[in-house]
mmCIF file of C-alpha atoms in Angstrom:
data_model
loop_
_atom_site.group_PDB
_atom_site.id
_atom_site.type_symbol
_atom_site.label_atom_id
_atom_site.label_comp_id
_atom_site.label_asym_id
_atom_site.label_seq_id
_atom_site.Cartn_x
_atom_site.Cartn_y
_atom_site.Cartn_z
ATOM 1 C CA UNK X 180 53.257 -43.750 16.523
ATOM 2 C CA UNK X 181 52.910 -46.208 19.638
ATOM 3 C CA UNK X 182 51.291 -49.039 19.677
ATOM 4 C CA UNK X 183 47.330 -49.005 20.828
ATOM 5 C CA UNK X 184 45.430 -51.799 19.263
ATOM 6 C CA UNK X 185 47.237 -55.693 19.254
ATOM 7 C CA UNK X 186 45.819 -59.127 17.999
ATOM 8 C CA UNK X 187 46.935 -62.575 19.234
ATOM 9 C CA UNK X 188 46.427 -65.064 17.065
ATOM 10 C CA UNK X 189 44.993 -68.334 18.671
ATOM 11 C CA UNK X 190 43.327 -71.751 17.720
ATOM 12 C CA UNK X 191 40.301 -73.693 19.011
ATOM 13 C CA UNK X 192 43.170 -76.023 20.984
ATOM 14 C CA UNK X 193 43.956 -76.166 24.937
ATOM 15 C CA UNK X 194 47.972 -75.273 24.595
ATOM 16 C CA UNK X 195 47.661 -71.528 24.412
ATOM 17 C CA UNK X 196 46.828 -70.917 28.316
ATOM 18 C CA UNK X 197 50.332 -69.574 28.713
ATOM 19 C CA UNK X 198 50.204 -67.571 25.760
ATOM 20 C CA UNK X 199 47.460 -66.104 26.563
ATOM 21 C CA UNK X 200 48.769 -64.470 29.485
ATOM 22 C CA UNK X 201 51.446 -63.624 28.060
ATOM 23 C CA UNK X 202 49.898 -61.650 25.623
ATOM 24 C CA UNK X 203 47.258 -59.983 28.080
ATOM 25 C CA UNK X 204 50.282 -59.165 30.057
ATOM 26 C CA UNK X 205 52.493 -57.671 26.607
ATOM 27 C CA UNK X 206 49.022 -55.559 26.114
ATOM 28 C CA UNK X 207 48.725 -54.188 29.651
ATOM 29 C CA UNK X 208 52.641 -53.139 29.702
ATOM 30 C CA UNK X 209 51.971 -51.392 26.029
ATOM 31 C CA UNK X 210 48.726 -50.109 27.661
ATOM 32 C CA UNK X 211 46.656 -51.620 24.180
ATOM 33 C CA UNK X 212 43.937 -52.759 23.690
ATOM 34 C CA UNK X 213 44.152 -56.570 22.670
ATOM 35 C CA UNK X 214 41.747 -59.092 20.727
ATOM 36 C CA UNK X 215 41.791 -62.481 20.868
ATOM 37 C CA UNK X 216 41.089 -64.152 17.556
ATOM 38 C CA UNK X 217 40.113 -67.390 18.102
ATOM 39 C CA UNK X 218 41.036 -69.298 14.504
ATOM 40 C CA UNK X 219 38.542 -72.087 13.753
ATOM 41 C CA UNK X 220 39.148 -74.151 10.342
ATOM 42 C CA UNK X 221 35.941 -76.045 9.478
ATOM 43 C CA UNK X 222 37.206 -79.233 7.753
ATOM 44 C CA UNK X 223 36.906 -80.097 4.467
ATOM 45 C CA UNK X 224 37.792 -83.481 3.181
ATOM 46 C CA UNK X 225 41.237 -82.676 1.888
ATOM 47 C CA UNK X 226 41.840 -80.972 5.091
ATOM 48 C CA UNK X 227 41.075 -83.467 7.148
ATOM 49 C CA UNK X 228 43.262 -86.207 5.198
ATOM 50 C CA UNK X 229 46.149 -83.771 5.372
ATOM 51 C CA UNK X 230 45.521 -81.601 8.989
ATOM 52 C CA UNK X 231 43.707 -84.335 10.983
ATOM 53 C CA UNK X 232 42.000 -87.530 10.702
ATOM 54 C CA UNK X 233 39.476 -88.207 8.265
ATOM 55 C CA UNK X 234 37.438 -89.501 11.284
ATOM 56 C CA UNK X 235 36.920 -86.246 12.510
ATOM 57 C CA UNK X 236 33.472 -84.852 12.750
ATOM 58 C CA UNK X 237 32.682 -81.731 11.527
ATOM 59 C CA UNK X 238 30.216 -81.277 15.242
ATOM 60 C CA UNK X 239 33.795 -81.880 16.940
ATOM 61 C CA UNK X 240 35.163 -78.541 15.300
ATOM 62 C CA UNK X 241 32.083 -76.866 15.815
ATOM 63 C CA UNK X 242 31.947 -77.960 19.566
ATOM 64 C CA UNK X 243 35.865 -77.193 20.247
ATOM 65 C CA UNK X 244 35.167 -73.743 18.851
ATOM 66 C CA UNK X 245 31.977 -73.074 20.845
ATOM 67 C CA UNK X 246 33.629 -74.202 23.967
ATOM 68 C CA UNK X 247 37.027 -72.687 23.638
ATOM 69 C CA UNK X 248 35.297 -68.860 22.570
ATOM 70 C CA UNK X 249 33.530 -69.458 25.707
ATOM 71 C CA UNK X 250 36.453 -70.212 28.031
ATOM 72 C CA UNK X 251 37.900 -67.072 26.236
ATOM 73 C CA UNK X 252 35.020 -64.941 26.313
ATOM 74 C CA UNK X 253 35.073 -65.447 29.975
ATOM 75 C CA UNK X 254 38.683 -64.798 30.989
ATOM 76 C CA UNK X 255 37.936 -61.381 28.533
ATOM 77 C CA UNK X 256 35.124 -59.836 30.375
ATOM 78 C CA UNK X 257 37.078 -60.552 33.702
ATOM 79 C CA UNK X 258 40.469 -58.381 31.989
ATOM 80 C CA UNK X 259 39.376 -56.123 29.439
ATOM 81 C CA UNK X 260 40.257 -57.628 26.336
ATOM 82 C CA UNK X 261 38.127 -58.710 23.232
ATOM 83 C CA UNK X 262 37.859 -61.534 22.139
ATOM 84 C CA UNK X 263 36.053 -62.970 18.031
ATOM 85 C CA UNK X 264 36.154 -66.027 16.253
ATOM 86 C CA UNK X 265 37.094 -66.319 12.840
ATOM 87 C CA UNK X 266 35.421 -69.905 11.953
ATOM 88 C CA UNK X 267 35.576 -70.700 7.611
ATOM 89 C CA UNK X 268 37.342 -73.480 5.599
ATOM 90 C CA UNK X 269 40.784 -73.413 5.839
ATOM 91 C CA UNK X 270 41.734 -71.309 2.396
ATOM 92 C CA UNK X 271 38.843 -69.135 3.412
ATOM 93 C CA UNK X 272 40.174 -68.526 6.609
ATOM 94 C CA UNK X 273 44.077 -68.329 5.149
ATOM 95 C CA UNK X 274 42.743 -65.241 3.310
ATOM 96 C CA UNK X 275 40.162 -63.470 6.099
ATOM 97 C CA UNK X 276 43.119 -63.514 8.857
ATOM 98 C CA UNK X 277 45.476 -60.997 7.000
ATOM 99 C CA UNK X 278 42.328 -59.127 6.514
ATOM 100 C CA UNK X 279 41.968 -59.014 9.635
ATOM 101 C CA UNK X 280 45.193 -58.720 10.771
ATOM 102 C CA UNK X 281 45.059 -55.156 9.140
ATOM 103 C CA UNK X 282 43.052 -53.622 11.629
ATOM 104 C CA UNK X 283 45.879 -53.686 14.451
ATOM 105 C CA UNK X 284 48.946 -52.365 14.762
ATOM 106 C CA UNK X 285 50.502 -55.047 15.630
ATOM 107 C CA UNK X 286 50.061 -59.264 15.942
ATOM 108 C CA UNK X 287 51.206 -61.523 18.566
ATOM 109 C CA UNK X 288 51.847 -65.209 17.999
ATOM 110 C CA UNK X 289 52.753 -67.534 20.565
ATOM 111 C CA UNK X 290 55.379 -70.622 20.079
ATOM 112 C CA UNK X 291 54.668 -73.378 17.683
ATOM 113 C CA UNK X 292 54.449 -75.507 21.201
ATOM 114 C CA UNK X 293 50.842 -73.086 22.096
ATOM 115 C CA UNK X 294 48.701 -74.696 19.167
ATOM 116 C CA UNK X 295 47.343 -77.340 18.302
ATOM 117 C CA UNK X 296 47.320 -77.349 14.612
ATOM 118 C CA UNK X 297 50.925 -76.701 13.903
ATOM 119 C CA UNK X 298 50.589 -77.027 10.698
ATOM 120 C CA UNK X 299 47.803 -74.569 9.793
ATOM 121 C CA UNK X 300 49.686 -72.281 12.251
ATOM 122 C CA UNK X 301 52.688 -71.996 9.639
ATOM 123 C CA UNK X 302 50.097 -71.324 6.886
ATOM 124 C CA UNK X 303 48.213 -68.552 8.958
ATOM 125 C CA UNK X 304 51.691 -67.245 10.076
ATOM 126 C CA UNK X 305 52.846 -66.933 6.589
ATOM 127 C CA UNK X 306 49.523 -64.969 5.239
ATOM 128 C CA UNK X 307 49.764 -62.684 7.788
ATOM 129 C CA UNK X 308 52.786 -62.202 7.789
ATOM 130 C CA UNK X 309 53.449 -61.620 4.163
ATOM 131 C CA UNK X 310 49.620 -60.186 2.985
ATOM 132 C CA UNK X 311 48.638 -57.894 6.131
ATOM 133 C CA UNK X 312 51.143 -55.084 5.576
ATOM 134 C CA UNK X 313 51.130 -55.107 9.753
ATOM 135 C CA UNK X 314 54.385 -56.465 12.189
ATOM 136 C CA UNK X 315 54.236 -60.064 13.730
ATOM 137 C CA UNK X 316 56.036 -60.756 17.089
ATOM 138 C CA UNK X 317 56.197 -64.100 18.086
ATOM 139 C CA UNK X 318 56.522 -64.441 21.837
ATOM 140 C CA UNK X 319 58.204 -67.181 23.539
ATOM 141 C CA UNK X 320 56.446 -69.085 26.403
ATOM 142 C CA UNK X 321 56.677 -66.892 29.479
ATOM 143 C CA UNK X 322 58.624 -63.732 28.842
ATOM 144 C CA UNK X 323 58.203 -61.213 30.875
ATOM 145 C CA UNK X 324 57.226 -58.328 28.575
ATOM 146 C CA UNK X 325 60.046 -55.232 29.338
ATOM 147 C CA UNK X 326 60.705 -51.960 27.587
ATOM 148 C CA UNK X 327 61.990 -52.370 24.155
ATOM 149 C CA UNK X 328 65.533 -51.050 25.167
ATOM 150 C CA UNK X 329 67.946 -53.257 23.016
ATOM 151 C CA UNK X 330 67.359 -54.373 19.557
ATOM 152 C CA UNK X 331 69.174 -56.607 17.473
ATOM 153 C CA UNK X 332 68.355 -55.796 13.888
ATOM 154 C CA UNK X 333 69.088 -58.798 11.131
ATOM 155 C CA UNK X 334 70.159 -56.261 8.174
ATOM 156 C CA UNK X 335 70.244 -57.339 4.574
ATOM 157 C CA UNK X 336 69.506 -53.598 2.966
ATOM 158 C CA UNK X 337 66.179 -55.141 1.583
ATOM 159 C CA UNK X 338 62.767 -53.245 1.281
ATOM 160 C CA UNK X 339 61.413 -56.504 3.834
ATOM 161 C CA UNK X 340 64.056 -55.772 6.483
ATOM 162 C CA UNK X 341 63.739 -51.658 5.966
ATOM 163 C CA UNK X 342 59.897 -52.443 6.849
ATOM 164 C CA UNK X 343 60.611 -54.436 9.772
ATOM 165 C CA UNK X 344 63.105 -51.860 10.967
ATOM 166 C CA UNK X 345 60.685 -49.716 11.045
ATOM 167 C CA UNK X 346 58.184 -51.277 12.571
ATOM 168 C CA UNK X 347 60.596 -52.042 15.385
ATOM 169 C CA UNK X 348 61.218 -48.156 16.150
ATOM 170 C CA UNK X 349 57.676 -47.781 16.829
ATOM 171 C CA UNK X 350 58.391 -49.993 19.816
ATOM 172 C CA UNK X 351 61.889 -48.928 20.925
ATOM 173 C CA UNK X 352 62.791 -46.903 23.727
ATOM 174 C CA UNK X 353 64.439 -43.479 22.975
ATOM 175 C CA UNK X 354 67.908 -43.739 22.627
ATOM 176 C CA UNK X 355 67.743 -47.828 22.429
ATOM 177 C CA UNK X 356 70.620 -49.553 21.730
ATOM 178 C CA UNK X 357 70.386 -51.184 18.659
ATOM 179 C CA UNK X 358 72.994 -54.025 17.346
ATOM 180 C CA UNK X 359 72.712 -53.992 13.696
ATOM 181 C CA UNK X 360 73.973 -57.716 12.234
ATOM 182 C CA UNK X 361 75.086 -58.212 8.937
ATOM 183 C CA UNK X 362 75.909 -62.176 8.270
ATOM 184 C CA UNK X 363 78.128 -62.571 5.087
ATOM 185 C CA UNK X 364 77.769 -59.737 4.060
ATOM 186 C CA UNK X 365 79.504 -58.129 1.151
ATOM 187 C CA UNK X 366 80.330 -54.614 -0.301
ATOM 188 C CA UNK X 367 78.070 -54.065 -3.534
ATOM 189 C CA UNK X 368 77.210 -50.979 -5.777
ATOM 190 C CA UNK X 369 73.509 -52.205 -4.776
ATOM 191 C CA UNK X 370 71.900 -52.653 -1.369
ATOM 192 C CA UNK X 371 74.799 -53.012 1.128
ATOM 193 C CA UNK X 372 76.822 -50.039 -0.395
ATOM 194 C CA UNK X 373 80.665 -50.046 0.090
ATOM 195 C CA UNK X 374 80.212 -51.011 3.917
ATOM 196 C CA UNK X 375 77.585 -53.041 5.033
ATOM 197 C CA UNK X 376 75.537 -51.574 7.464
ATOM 198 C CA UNK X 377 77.212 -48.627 7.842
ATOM 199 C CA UNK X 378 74.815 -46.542 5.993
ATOM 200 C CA UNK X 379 71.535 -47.261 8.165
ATOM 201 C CA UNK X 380 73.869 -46.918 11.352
ATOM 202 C CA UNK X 381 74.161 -43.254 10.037
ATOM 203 C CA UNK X 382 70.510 -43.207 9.982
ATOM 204 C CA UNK X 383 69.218 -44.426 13.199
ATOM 205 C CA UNK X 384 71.877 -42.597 14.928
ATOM 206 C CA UNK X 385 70.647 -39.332 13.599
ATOM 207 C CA UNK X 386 67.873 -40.494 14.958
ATOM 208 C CA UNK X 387 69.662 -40.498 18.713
ATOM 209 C CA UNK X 388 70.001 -44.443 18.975
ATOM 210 C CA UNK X 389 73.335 -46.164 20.218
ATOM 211 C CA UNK X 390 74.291 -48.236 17.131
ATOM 212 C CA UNK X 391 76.884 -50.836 16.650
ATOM 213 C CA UNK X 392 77.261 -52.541 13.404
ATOM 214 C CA UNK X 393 78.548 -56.463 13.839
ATOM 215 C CA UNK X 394 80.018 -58.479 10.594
ATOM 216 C CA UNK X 395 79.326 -61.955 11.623
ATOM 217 C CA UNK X 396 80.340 -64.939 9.614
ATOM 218 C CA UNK X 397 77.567 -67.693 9.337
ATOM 219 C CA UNK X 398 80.660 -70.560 8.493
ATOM 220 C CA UNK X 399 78.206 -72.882 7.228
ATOM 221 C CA UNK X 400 75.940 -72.620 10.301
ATOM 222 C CA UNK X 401 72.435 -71.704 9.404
ATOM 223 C CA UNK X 402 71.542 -67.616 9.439
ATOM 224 C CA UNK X 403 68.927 -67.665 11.556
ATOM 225 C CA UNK X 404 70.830 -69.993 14.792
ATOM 226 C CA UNK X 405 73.852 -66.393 14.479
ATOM 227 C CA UNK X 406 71.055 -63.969 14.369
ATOM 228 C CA UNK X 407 68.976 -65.707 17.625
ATOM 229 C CA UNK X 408 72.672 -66.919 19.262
ATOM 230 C CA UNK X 409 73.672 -63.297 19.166
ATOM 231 C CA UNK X 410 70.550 -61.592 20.019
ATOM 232 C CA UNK X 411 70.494 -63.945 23.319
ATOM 233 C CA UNK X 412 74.082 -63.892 23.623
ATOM 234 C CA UNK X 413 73.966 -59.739 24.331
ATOM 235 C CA UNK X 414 70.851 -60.237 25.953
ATOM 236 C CA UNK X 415 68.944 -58.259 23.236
ATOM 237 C CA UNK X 416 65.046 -57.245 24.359
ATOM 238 C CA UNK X 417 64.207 -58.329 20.565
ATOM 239 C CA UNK X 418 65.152 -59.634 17.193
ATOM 240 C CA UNK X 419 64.133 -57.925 13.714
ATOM 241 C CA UNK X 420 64.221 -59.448 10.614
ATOM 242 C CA UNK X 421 62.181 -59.047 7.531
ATOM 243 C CA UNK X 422 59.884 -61.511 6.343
ATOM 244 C CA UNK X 423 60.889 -62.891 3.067
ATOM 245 C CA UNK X 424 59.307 -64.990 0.377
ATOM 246 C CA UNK X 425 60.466 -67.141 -2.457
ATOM 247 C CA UNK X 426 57.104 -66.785 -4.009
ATOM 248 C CA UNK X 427 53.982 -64.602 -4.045
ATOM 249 C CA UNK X 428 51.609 -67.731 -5.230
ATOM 250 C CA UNK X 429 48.710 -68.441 -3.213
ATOM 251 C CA UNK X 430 51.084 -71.036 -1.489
ATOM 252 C CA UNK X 431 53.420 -68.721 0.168
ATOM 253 C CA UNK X 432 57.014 -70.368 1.185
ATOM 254 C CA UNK X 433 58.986 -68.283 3.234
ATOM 255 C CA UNK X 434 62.361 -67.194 2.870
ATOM 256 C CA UNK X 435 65.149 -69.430 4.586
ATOM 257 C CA UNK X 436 65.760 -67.379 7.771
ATOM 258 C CA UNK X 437 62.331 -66.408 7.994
ATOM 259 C CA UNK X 438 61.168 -69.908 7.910
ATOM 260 C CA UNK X 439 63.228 -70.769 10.261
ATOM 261 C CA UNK X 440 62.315 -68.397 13.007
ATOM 262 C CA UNK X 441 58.373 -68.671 12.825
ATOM 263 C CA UNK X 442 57.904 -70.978 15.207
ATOM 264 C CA UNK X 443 59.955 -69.205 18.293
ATOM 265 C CA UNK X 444 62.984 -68.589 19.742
ATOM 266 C CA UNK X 445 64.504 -67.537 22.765
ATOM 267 C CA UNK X 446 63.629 -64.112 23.331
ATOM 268 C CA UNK X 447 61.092 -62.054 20.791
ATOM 269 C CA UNK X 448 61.234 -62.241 17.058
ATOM 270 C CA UNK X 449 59.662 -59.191 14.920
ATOM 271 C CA UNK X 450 59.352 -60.148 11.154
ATOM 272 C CA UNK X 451 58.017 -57.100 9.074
ATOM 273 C CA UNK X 452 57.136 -57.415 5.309
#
């Protein structure tokens, strides 16, 4: 299955013009169709006291969205893309985006650095990520999108990285090399087997990749800064990891490397739940 139908996720702010064509440009190199979705959170008093200012007016959301579908709406018609407005309260809106999300196969997000409301970007990121069942890549500013022709796969033998795995071989050349990284890992009767990542190196190279398996040793540095150093390091086209969760509550907190990596890095990041 390729990948036909994308949607990148933007807000009613005036950061995303980069993003924006960057992810016209991933769309055109996929040959996809994209959608814009512009996010709009009408305030309500608690979100304005913790998102805003409480001086905020709700005609000042109502105008920013207005103006900014229009800006969108016109850069659309002139490429090809669509382009709709998702405009609610904000846990109304935390809940219609996965929704939504659901009806492409796959959803671009831009660097923390293209929105305005940072904040609600984490909470949208985490819905969609963990409630759509679809793959989120998170682009950083300006790459030049490339055929998918080295991965580098963060591999923890869960069901959230076997999703994300897969997700990524949708996009991956033939034959791809594919780096498979195990950090700290160690040998269990459960998950990892007797030699970690040996046993889905098997797998994809049955499949006809070109798979290494690398044991790498966080010593005490955070997961996520050996999974992105390496990736960058060997010049990988894109990072996998699963998207974790410490909790399936309506508040949704992310699992450490996960949370880590939503707001960018230095080449793509695929999270799959």
């Amino acid at each position: 299955m390729t990948v036909k139908d994308i949607l990148a996720i933007v807000d009613t702010g005036d950061e995303d013009e980069q993003f924006l064509k960057d992810a016209r440009e991933f769309a055109r190199f996929h040959e996809a169709h994209l959608t814009v979705a512009i996010l709009s959170a009408v305030p309500t008093p608690d979100y304005a006291l913790a998102y805003t200012q409480p001086y905020f007016l709700l005609s000042d959301y109502v105008e920013a969205a207005e103006e900014k579908q229009a800006m969108v709406a016109r850069i659309g018609e002139r490429d090809g893309f669509e382009v709709r407005i998702l405009s609610d309260e904000p846990d109304a809106l935390l809940d219609k985006a996965p929704v939504q999300a659901r009806y492409a196969d796959l959803v671009l997000f831009g660097p923390v650095d293209a929105y305005a409301n940072k904040r609600l970007r984490r909470r949208l990121f985490e819905n969609i990520a963990l409630s759509s069942g679809r793959p989120v890549i998170v682009l950083p500013a300006q790459w030049k999108p490339r055929p998918f022709a080295h991965l580098a796969i963060g591999w923890n033998a869960t069901r959230e990285a076997t999703r994300a795995l897969g997700d990524a071989l949708k996009l991956a050349q033939p034959g791809a090399k594919i780096d498979v990284l195990v950090v700290d890992a160690k040998s269990t009767t459960k998950g990892h087997g007797s030699e970690p990542g040996a046993d889905i190196a098997r797998n994809l190279s049955r499949h006809g990749f070109d798979v290494t398996v690398h044991a790498l040793s966080s010593e005490g540095e955070n997961q996520s800064a050996v999974l992105v150093d390496f990736a960058r390091q060997h010049r990988a086209d894109l990072l996998v990891i699963g998207a974790s969760a410490h909790s399936r509550l309506r508040e949704l907190f992310l699992g450490g490397v996960t949370h880590d990596l939503i707001d960018g890095a230095a080449l793509p990041v695929l999270l799959g739940h």
